[in-house]
mmCIF file of C-alpha atoms and ligand atoms in Angstrom:
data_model
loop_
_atom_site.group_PDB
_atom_site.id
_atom_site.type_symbol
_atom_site.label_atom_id
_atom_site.label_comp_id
_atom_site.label_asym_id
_atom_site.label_seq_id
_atom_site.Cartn_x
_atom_site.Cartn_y
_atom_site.Cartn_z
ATOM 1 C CA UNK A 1 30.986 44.903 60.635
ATOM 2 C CA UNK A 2 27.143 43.574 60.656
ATOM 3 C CA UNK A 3 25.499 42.464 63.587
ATOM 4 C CA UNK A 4 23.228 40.070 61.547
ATOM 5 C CA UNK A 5 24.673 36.727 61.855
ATOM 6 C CA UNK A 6 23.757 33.675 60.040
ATOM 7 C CA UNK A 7 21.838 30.475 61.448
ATOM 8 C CA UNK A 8 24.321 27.650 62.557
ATOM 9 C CA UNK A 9 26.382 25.830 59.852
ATOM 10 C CA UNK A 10 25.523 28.401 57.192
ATOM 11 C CA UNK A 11 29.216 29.960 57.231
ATOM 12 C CA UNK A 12 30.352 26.062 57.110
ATOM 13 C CA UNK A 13 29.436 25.833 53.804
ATOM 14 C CA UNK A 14 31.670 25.389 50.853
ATOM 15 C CA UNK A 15 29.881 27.090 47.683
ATOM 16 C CA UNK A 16 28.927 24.098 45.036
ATOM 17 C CA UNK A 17 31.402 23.803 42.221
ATOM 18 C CA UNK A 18 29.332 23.153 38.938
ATOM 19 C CA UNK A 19 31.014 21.064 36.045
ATOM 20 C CA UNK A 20 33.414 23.653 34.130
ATOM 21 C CA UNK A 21 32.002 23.983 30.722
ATOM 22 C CA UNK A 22 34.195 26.592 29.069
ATOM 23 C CA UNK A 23 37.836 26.905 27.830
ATOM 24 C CA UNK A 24 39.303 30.290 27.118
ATOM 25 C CA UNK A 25 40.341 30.678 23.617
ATOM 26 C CA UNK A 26 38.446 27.266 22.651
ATOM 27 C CA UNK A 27 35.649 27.017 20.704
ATOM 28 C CA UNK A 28 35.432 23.834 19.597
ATOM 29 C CA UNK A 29 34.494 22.080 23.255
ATOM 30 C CA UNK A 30 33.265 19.156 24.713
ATOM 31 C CA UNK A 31 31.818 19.019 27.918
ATOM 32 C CA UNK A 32 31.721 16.011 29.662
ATOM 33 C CA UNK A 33 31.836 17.321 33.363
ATOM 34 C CA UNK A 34 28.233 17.033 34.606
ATOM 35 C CA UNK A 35 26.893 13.730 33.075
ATOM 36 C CA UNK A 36 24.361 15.291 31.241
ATOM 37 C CA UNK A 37 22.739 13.449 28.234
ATOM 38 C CA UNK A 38 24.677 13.663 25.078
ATOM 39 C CA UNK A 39 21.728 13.347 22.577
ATOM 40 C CA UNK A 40 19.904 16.210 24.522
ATOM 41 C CA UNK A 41 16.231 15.966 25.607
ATOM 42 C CA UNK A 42 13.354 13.921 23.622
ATOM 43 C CA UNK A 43 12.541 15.933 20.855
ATOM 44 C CA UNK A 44 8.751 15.470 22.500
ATOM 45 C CA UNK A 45 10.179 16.816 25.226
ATOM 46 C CA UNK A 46 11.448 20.330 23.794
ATOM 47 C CA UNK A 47 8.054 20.618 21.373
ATOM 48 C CA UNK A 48 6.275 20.364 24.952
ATOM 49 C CA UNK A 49 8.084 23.247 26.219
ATOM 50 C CA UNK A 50 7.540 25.169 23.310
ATOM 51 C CA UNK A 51 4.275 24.460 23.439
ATOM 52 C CA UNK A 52 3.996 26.132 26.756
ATOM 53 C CA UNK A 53 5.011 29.443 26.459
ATOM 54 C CA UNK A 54 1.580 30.440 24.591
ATOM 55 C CA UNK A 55 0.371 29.803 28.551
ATOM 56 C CA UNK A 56 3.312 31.636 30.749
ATOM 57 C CA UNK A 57 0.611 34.096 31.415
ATOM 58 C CA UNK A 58 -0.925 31.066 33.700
ATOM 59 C CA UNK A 59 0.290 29.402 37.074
ATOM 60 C CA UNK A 60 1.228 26.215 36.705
ATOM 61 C CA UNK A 61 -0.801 23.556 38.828
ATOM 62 C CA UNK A 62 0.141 23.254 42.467
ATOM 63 C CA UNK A 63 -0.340 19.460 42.885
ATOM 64 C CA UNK A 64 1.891 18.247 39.478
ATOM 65 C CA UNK A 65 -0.841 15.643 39.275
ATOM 66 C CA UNK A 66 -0.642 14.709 35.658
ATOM 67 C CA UNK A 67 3.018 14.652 35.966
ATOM 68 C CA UNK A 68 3.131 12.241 39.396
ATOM 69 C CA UNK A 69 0.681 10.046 36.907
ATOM 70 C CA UNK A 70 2.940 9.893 33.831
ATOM 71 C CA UNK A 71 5.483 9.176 36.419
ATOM 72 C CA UNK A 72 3.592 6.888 38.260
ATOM 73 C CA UNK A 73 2.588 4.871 34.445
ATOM 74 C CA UNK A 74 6.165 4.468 33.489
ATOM 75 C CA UNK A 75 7.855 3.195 36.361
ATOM 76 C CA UNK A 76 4.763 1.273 38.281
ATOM 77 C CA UNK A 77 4.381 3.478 41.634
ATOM 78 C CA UNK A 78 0.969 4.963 43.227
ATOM 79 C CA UNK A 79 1.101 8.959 42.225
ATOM 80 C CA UNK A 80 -0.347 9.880 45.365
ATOM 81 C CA UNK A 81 3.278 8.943 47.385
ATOM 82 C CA UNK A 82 5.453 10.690 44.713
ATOM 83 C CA UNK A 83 6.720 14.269 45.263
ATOM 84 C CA UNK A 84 8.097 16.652 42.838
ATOM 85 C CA UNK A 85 10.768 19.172 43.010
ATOM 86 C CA UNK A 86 13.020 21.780 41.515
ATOM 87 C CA UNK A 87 15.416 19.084 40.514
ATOM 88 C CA UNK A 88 16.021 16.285 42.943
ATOM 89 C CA UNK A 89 18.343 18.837 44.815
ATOM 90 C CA UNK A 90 15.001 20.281 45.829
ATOM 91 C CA UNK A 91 13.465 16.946 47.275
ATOM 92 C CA UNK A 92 16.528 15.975 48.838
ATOM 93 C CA UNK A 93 16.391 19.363 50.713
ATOM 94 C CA UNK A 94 12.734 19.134 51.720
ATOM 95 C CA UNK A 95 13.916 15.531 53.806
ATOM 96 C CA UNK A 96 16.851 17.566 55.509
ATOM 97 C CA UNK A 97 14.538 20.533 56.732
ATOM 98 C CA UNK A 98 11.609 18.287 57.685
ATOM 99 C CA UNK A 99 13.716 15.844 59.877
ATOM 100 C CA UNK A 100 17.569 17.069 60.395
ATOM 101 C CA UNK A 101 18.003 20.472 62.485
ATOM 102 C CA UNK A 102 21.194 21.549 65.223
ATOM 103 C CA UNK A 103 22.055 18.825 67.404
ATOM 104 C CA UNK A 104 21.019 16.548 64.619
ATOM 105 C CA UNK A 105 23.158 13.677 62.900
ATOM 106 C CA UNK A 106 23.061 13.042 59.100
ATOM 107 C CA UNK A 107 25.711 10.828 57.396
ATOM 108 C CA UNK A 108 26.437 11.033 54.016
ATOM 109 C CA UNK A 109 29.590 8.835 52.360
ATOM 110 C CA UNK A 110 32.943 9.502 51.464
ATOM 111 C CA UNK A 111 32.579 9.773 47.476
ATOM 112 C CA UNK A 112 28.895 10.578 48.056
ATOM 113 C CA UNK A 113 27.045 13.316 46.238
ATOM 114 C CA UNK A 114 28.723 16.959 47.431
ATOM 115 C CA UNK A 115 25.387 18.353 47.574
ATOM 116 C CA UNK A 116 24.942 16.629 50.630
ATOM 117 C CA UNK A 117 26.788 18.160 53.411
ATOM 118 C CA UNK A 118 25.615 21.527 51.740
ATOM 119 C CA UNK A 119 22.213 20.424 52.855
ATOM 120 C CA UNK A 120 22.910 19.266 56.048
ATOM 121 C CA UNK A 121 25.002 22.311 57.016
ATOM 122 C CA UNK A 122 21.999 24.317 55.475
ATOM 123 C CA UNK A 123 19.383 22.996 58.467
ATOM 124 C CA UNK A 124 22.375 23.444 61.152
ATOM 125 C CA UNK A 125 22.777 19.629 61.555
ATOM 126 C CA UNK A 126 26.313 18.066 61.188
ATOM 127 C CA UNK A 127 27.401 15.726 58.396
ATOM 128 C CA UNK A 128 29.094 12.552 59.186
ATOM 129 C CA UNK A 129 31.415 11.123 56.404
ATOM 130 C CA UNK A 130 31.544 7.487 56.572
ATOM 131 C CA UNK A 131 34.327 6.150 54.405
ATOM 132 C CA UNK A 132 33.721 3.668 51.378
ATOM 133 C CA UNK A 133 35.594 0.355 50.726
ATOM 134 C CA UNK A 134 37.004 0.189 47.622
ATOM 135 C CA UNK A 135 35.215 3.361 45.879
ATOM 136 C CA UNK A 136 31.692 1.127 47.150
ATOM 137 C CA UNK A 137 29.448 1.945 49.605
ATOM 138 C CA UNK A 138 29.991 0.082 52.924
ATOM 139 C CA UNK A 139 27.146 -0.849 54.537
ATOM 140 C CA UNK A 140 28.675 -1.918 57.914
ATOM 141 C CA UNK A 141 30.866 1.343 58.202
ATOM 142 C CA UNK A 142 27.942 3.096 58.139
ATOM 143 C CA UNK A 143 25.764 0.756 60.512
ATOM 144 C CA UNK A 144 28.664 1.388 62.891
ATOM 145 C CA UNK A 145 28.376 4.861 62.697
ATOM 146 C CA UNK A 146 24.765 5.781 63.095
ATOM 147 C CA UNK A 147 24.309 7.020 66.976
ATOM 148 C CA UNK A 148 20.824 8.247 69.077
ATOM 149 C CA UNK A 149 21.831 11.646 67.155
ATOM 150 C CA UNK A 150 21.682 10.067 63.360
ATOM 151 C CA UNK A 151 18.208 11.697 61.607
ATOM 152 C CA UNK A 152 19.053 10.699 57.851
ATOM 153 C CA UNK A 153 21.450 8.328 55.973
ATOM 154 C CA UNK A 154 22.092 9.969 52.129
ATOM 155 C CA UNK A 155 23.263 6.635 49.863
ATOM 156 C CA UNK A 156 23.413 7.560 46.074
ATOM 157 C CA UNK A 157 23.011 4.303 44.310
ATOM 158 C CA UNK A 158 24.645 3.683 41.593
ATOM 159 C CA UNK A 159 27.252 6.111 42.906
ATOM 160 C CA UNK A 160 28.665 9.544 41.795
ATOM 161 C CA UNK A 161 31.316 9.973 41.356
ATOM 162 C CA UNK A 162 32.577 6.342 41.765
ATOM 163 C CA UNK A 163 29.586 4.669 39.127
ATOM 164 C CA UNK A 164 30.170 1.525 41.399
ATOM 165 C CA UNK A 165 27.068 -0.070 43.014
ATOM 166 C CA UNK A 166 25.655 -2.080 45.912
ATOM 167 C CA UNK A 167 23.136 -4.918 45.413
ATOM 168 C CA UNK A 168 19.686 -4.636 46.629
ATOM 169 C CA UNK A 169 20.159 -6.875 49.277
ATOM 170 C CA UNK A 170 22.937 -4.582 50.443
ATOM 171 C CA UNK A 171 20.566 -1.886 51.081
ATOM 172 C CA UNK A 172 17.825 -3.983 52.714
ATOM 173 C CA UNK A 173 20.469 -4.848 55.216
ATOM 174 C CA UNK A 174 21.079 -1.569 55.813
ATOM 175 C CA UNK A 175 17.516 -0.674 55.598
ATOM 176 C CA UNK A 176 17.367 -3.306 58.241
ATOM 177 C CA UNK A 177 19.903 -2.125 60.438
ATOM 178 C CA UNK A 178 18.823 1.385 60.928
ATOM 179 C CA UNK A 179 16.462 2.311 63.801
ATOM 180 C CA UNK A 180 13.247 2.589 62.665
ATOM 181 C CA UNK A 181 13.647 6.446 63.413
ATOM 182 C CA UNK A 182 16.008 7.212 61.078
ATOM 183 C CA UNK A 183 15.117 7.699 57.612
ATOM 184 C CA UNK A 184 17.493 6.247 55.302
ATOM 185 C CA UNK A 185 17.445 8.605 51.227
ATOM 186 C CA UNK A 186 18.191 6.525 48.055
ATOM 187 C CA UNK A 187 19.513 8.865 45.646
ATOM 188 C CA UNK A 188 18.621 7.488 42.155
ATOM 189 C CA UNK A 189 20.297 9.631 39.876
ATOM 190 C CA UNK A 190 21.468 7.350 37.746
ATOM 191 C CA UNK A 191 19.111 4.367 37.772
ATOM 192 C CA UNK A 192 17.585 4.250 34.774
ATOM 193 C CA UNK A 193 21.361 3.188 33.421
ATOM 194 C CA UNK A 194 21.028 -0.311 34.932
ATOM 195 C CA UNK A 195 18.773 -2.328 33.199
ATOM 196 C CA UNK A 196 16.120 -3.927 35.823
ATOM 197 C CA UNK A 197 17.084 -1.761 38.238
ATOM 198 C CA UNK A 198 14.171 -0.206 40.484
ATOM 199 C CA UNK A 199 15.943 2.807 42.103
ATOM 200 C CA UNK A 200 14.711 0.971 45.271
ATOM 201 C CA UNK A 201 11.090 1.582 45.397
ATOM 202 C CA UNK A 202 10.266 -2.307 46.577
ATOM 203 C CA UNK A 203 12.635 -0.875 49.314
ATOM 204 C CA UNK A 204 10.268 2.067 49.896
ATOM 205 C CA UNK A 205 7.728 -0.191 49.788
ATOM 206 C CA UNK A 206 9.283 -2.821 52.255
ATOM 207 C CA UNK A 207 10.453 -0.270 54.541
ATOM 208 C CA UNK A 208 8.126 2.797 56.039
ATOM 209 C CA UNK A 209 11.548 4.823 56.319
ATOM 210 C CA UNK A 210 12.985 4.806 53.162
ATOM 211 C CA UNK A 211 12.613 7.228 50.237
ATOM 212 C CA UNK A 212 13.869 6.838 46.895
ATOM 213 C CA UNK A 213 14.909 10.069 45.097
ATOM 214 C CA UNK A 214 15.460 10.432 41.362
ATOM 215 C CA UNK A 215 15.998 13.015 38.666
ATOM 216 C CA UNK A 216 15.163 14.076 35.117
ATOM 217 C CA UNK A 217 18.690 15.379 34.858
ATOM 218 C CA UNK A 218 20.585 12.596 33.501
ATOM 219 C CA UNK A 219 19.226 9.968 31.148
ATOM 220 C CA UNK A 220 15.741 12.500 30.417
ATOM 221 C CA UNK A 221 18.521 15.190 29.252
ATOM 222 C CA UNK A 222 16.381 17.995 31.477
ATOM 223 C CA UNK A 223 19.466 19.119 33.570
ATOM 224 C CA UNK A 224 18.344 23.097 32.553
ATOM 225 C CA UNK A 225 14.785 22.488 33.223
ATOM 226 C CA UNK A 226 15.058 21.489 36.552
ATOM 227 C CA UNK A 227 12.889 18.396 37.692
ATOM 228 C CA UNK A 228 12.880 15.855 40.161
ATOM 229 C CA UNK A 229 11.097 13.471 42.435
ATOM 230 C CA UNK A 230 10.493 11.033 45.221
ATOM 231 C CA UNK A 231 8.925 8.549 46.588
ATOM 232 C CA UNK A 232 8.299 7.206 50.163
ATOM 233 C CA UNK A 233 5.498 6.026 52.444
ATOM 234 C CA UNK A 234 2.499 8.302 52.518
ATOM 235 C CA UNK A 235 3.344 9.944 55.594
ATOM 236 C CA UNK A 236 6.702 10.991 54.162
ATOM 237 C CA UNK A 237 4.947 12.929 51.363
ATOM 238 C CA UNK A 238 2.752 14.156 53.056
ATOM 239 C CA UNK A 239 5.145 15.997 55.733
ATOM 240 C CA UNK A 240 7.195 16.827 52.890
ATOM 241 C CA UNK A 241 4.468 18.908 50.730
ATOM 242 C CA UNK A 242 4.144 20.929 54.130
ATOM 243 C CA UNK A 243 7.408 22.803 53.454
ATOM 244 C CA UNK A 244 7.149 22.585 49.361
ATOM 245 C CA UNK A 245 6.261 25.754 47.757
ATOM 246 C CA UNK A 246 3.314 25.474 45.852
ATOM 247 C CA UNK A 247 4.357 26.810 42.522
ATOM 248 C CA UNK A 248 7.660 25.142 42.707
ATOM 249 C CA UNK A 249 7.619 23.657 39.331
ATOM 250 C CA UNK A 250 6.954 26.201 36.631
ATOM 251 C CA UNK A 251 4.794 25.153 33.697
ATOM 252 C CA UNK A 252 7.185 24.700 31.314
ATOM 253 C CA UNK A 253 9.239 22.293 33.530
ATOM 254 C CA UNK A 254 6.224 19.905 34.211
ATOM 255 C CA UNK A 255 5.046 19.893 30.635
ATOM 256 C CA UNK A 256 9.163 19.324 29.319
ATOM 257 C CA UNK A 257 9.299 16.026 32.270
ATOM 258 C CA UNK A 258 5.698 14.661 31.454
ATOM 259 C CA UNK A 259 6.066 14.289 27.433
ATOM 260 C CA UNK A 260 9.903 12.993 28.455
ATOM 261 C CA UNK A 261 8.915 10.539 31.022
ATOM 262 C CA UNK A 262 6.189 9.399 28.092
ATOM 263 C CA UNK A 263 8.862 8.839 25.592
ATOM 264 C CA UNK A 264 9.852 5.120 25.958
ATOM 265 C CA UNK A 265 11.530 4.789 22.705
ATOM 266 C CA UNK A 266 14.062 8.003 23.569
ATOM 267 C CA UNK A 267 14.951 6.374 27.060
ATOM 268 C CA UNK A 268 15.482 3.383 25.014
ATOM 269 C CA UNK A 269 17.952 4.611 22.900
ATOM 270 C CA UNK A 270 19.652 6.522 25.106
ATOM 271 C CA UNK A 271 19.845 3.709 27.671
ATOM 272 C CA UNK A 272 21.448 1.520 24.828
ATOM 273 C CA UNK A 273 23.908 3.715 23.612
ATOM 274 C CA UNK A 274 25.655 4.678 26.895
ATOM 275 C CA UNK A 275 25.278 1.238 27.670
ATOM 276 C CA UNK A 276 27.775 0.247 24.490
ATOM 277 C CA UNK A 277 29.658 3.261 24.833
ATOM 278 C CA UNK A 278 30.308 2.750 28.107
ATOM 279 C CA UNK A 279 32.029 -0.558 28.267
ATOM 280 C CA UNK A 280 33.964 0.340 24.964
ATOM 281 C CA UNK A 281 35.512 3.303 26.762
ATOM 282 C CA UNK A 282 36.249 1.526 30.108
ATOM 283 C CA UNK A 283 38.063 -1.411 27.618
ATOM 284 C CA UNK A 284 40.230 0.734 25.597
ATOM 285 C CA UNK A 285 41.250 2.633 28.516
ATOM 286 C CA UNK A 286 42.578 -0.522 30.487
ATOM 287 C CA UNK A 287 44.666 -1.143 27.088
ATOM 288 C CA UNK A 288 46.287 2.197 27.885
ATOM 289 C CA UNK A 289 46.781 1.066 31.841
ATOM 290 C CA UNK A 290 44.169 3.549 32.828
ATOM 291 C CA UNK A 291 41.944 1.069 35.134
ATOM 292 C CA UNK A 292 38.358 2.236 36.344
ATOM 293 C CA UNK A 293 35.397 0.168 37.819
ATOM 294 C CA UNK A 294 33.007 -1.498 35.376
ATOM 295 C CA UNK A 295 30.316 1.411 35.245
ATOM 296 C CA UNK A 296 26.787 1.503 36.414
ATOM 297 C CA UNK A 297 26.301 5.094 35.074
ATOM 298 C CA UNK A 298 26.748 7.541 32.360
ATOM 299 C CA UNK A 299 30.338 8.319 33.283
ATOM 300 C CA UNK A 300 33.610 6.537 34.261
ATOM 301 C CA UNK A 301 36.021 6.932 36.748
ATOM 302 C CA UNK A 302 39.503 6.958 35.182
ATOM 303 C CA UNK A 303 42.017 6.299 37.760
ATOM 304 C CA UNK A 304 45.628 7.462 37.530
ATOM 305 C CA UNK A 305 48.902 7.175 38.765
ATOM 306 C CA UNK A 306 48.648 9.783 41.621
ATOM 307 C CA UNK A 307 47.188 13.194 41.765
ATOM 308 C CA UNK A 308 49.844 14.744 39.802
ATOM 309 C CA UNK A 309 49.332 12.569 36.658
ATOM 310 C CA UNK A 310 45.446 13.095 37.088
ATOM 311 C CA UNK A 311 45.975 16.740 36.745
ATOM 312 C CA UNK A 312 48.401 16.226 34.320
ATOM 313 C CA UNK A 313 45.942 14.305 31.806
ATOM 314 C CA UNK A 314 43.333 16.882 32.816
ATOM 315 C CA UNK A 315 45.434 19.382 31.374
ATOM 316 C CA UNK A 316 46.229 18.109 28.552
ATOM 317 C CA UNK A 317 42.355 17.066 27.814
ATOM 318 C CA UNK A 318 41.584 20.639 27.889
ATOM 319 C CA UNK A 319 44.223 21.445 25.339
ATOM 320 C CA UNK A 320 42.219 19.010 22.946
ATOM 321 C CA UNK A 321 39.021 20.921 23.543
ATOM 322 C CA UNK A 322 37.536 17.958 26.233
ATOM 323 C CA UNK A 323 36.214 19.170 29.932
ATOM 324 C CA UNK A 324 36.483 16.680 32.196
ATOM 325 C CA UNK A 325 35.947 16.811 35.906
ATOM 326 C CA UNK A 326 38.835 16.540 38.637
ATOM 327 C CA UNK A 327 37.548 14.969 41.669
ATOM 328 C CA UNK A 328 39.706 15.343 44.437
ATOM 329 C CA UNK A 329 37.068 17.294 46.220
ATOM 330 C CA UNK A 330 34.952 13.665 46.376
ATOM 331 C CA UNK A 331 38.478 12.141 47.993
ATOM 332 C CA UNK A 332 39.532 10.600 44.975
ATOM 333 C CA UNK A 333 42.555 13.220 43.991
ATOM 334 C CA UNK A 334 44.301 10.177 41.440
ATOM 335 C CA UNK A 335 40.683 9.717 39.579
ATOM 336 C CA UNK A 336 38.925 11.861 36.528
ATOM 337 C CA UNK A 337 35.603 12.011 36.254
ATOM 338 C CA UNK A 338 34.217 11.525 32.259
ATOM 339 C CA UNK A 339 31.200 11.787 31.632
ATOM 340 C CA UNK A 340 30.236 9.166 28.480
ATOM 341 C CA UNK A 341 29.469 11.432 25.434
ATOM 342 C CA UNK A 342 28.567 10.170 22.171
ATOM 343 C CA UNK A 343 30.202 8.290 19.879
ATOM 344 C CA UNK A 344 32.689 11.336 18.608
ATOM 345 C CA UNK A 345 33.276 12.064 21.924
ATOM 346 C CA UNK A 346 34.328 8.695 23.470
ATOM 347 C CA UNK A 347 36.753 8.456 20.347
ATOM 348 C CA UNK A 348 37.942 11.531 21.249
ATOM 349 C CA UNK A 349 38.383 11.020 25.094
ATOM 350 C CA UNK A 350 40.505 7.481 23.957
ATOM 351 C CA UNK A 351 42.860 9.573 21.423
ATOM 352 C CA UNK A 352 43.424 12.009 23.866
ATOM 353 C CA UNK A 353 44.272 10.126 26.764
ATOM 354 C CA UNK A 354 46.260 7.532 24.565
ATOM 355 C CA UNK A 355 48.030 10.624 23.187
ATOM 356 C CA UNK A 356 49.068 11.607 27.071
ATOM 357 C CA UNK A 357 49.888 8.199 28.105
ATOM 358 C CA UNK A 358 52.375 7.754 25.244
ATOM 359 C CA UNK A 359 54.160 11.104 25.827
ATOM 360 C CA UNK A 360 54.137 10.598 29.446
ATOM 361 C CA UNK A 361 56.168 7.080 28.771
HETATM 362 C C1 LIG B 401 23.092 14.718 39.100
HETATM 363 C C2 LIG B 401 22.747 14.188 40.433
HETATM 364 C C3 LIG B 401 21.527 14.500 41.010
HETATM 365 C C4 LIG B 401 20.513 15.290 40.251
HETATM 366 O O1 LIG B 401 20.319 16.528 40.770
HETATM 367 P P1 LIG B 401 19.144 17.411 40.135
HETATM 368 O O2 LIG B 401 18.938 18.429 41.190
HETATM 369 O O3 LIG B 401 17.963 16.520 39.948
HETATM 370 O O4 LIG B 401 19.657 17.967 38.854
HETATM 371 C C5 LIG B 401 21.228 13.988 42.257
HETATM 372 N N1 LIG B 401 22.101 13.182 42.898
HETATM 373 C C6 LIG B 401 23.274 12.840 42.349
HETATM 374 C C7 LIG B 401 24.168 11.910 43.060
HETATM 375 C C8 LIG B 401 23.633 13.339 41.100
HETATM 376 O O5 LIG B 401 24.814 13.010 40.567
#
């Protein structure tokens, strides 16, 4: 046996289960297990890439300044307090090893993200699970738990995999109610599928210890390319870029995000058609008594009878070609996870779970 033993929490953590996007036999798939974009990138987006590989021979830039600009342009924040990362995985591990270590606090929620106790185990601290009221975020369970010990508070807003979400006013009060010393991380994955929704940057802007993370993974359709960012107060950043790597992004990535972030009319469309799509699915699967939550993201949350009917209807989706994404792991062992594909695709999802429904009677 080696002598070489791991740093604390290391051997606590459970390895990352990615979306399943493969059926044996089955060619003819859909995959609808990692809310990626259904329409792909911006076609600006892959001719940017493209256009990069004449200049692989180069580094990319260390600073990502003309991306934190385009950035900065579309969504109305200063460049110089945004951050960029390898995915917003990256950025939400740069807050855990700057300010979480052993003997350190961080609380994450019940159906929050499951990156997040990886991360936390990762710098030794310990995760505390504070449980959610109705598949929402409850701002007073977590208030209650925060001790001297608490470093960071991980809220994903909307949620995944519940799609539910808190008001703004919601998270000032809990902005409110942390100590000042504790930073409190607003993951914005899926913002950019509520209309007028900020992410929370007047929060960051309101509060000195609050950062607002989001991604190019979902609605930008750049889930391969791996890119994305945050924003806090300037001291944040600034401790943050200590521990980023300097090449992090490679040039290909920030070329791919900038000419995405600078296509308005592809976020647009994309924006309205999961939008429509979404509702239409969430309707015709309460005609079938499958309830979920009205959803603030590009996936629902199909609850069942119990677990065994979930797995049962999982099942049979894969028999019709559709991967879905079991979420018992999150604590919600009677829900599915479906991610909102295109029009085909949400027709398909109906018929199929229609199909299962009436046999099951
Ligand atoms: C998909 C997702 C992300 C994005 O992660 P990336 O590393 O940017 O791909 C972050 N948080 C949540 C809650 C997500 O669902």
């Amino acid at each position: 046996m080696t002598k070489i033993i791991p740093k604390p929490g290391i051997m606590d953590i459970a390895l990352y289960q990615g979306g399943q996007s493969h059926i044996a036999g089955m060619t003819e798939v859909i995959k609808l297990s990692s809310n990626e974009n259904p329409f792909g990138p911006s076609p600006k987006a892959i001719e940017a890439a493209r256009d990069s590989a004449a200049t692989l021979h180069r580094y990319p830039g260390t600073d990502h300044a003309s991306l934190r600009a385009a950035i900065g342009a579309r969504y109305g924040l200063d460049p110089a307090r945004i951050i960029c990362g390898v995915g917003s995985d990256e950025v939400l591990q740069f807050v855990a090893r700057a300010y979480a270590g052993v003997g350190d606090e961080v609380i994450h929620t019940e159906h929050g993200f499951s990156m997040y106790p990886i991360i936390i185990r990762a710098v030794g601290a310990t995760p505390v699970m504070v449980a959610e009221r109705d598949r929402k975020v409850d701002v007073d369970a977590i208030l209650a738990a925060v001790t001297g010990k608490t470093k960071i508070v991980f809220v994903t807003n909307p949620g995944n995999p519940t799609s539910t979400m808190i008001s703004e006013a919601e998270l000032a009060r809990l902005a409110e109610g942390l100590p000042e010393t504790c930073l409190m991380v607003l993951d914005g994955a899926y913002a950019e599928f509520v209309a007028g929704f900020d992410g929370g940057a007047a929060l960051v802007d309101r509060y000195p210890n609050v950062i607002m993370t989001r991604t190019f993974s979902k609605i930008y359709g750049l889930g391969g390319m791996r890119v994305g960012w945050g924003y806090a107060a300037q001291d944040i950043i600034d401790v943050l870029n200590r521990i980023r790597q300097p090449f992090n992004l490679s040039l290909t990535a920030l070329a791919a995000a900038e000419a995405a972030v600078q296509d308005e009319e592809y976020l647009t469309f994309c924006h309205a058609e999961n939008a429509r799509l979404r509702v239409w699915l969430v309707e015709e699967l309460a005609k079938i008594g499958v309830p979920c939550d009205p959803s603030c993201t590009n996936f629902i949350l199909a609850r069942f009878a119990d677990r065994a009917e979930a797995e049962a209807c999982d099942d049979y989706l894969k028999t019709q070609g559709l991967i879905v994404r079991r979420v018992a792991g999150y604590n919600l062992p009677n829900a599915l996870r479906i991610t909102v594909g295109d029009e085909t695709a949400c027709a398909r999802v109906v018929a199929a779970i229609t199909a299962f429904k009436g046999g099951a009677a």
